[in-house]
Amino acid sequence: MQKNILITGQPRSGKSTLLAKVIPGIPKKVGFITREILTNGERTGFEIWTHLGTTVVLADVNHATPHKFSKYFVDVDALDALIPEVEKFSDGDV
């Protein structure tokens, strides 16, 4: 049975830090994490990092797209392009 694990929390609560410490110890993993893009110490966007090492910009304050959430323009096409990479699970994958 496929199960998903979602880690949620307030901004800067340590979600990505937790994942960065746990993920290297998991041999068979499938999925992605989002990381902040910082410019001069200020958050200006978010990247997606997949388990295969692919990195794309998901949202950015300077990359105008038709889709916007808060102050961030969202690159829906970049997200759609990653879906095939993270949607296939095998027995034993986390």
mmCIF file of C-alpha atoms in Angstrom:
data_model
loop_
_atom_site.group_PDB
_atom_site.id
_atom_site.type_symbol
_atom_site.label_atom_id
_atom_site.label_comp_id
_atom_site.label_asym_id
_atom_site.label_seq_id
_atom_site.Cartn_x
_atom_site.Cartn_y
_atom_site.Cartn_z
ATOM 1 C CA MET A 1 0.000 0.000 0.000
ATOM 2 C CA GLN A 2 1.394 3.369 -1.017
ATOM 3 C CA LYS A 3 1.591 5.938 1.745
ATOM 4 C CA ASN A 4 2.596 9.570 1.594
ATOM 5 C CA ILE A 5 4.441 11.449 4.287
ATOM 6 C CA LEU A 6 3.791 15.169 4.512
ATOM 7 C CA ILE A 7 5.770 17.419 6.799
ATOM 8 C CA THR A 8 4.069 20.706 7.538
ATOM 9 C CA GLY A 9 4.743 23.667 9.777
ATOM 10 C CA GLN A 10 5.135 27.390 9.970
ATOM 11 C CA PRO A 11 7.802 29.119 7.849
ATOM 12 C CA ARG A 12 11.287 28.645 9.294
ATOM 13 C CA SER A 13 10.103 25.977 11.756
ATOM 14 C CA GLY A 14 12.750 23.474 10.595
ATOM 15 C CA LYS A 15 10.896 21.277 8.065
ATOM 16 C CA SER A 16 13.662 21.379 5.450
ATOM 17 C CA THR A 17 16.370 21.064 8.081
ATOM 18 C CA LEU A 18 14.695 17.910 9.386
ATOM 19 C CA LEU A 19 14.477 16.451 5.886
ATOM 20 C CA ALA A 20 18.100 17.327 5.096
ATOM 21 C CA LYS A 21 19.178 15.329 8.150
ATOM 22 C CA VAL A 22 16.848 12.333 7.624
ATOM 23 C CA ILE A 23 16.874 11.857 3.843
ATOM 24 C CA PRO A 24 20.520 10.768 3.412
ATOM 25 C CA GLY A 25 19.835 7.748 5.643
ATOM 26 C CA ILE A 26 16.943 6.500 3.496
ATOM 27 C CA PRO A 27 18.219 4.232 0.715
ATOM 28 C CA LYS A 28 15.101 4.008 -1.485
ATOM 29 C CA LYS A 29 13.366 7.362 -1.624
ATOM 30 C CA VAL A 30 11.084 9.085 -4.115
ATOM 31 C CA GLY A 31 9.858 12.651 -3.872
ATOM 32 C CA PHE A 32 10.926 16.236 -3.577
ATOM 33 C CA ILE A 33 11.581 19.018 -1.126
ATOM 34 C CA THR A 34 11.233 22.753 -1.542
ATOM 35 C CA ARG A 35 13.999 25.080 -0.470
ATOM 36 C CA GLU A 36 14.076 28.841 -0.065
ATOM 37 C CA ILE A 37 15.883 31.024 -2.551
ATOM 38 C CA LEU A 38 17.566 33.790 -0.571
ATOM 39 C CA THR A 39 18.893 37.039 -2.013
ATOM 40 C CA ASN A 40 20.815 39.212 0.431
ATOM 41 C CA GLY A 41 19.214 37.276 3.288
ATOM 42 C CA GLU A 42 15.666 37.862 2.029
ATOM 43 C CA ARG A 43 13.432 35.095 0.671
ATOM 44 C CA THR A 44 12.792 35.759 -3.010
ATOM 45 C CA GLY A 45 11.504 32.386 -4.122
ATOM 46 C CA PHE A 46 11.476 28.606 -3.801
ATOM 47 C CA GLU A 47 13.226 25.748 -5.578
ATOM 48 C CA ILE A 48 12.142 22.134 -5.894
ATOM 49 C CA TRP A 49 14.828 19.457 -5.399
ATOM 50 C CA THR A 50 13.903 15.913 -6.415
ATOM 51 C CA HIS A 51 15.325 12.625 -5.179
ATOM 52 C CA LEU A 52 17.117 12.263 -8.547
ATOM 53 C CA GLY A 53 18.890 15.598 -8.160
ATOM 54 C CA THR A 54 16.755 17.697 -10.495
ATOM 55 C CA THR A 55 16.383 21.295 -9.321
ATOM 56 C CA VAL A 56 13.927 23.831 -10.744
ATOM 57 C CA VAL A 57 12.625 27.197 -9.604
ATOM 58 C CA LEU A 58 9.010 26.785 -8.489
ATOM 59 C CA ALA A 59 8.281 30.373 -7.514
ATOM 60 C CA ASP A 60 10.103 33.674 -7.625
ATOM 61 C CA VAL A 61 9.281 37.328 -7.058
ATOM 62 C CA ASN A 62 11.011 38.338 -10.304
ATOM 63 C CA HIS A 63 9.927 35.592 -12.731
ATOM 64 C CA ALA A 64 6.565 36.869 -14.007
ATOM 65 C CA THR A 65 4.043 34.124 -14.824
ATOM 66 C CA PRO A 66 0.240 34.181 -15.061
ATOM 67 C CA HIS A 67 0.097 32.325 -11.720
ATOM 68 C CA LYS A 68 0.793 34.121 -8.494
ATOM 69 C CA PHE A 69 0.594 33.186 -4.816
ATOM 70 C CA SER A 70 1.219 36.009 -2.370
ATOM 71 C CA LYS A 71 4.211 37.905 -3.801
ATOM 72 C CA TYR A 72 5.565 34.881 -5.691
ATOM 73 C CA PHE A 73 5.046 34.109 -9.367
ATOM 74 C CA VAL A 74 4.597 30.331 -9.686
ATOM 75 C CA ASP A 75 6.037 28.335 -12.594
ATOM 76 C CA VAL A 76 3.316 25.714 -13.021
ATOM 77 C CA ASP A 77 5.028 24.308 -16.135
ATOM 78 C CA ALA A 78 8.186 23.552 -14.135
ATOM 79 C CA LEU A 79 6.108 21.721 -11.537
ATOM 80 C CA ASP A 80 4.199 19.780 -14.206
ATOM 81 C CA ALA A 81 7.497 18.724 -15.810
ATOM 82 C CA LEU A 82 8.677 17.190 -12.506
ATOM 83 C CA ILE A 83 5.550 15.148 -11.792
ATOM 84 C CA PRO A 84 6.642 12.088 -13.829
ATOM 85 C CA GLU A 85 9.932 12.019 -11.903
ATOM 86 C CA VAL A 86 8.273 11.800 -8.492
ATOM 87 C CA GLU A 87 5.064 9.880 -9.133
ATOM 88 C CA LYS A 88 6.472 6.385 -9.657
ATOM 89 C CA PHE A 89 6.992 4.278 -6.558
ATOM 90 C CA SER A 90 8.267 0.717 -6.210
ATOM 91 C CA ASP A 91 7.882 -1.663 -3.290
ATOM 92 C CA GLY A 92 10.023 -0.472 -0.413
ATOM 93 C CA ASP A 93 10.291 3.151 -1.595
ATOM 94 C CA VAL A 94 9.806 5.894 0.937
#
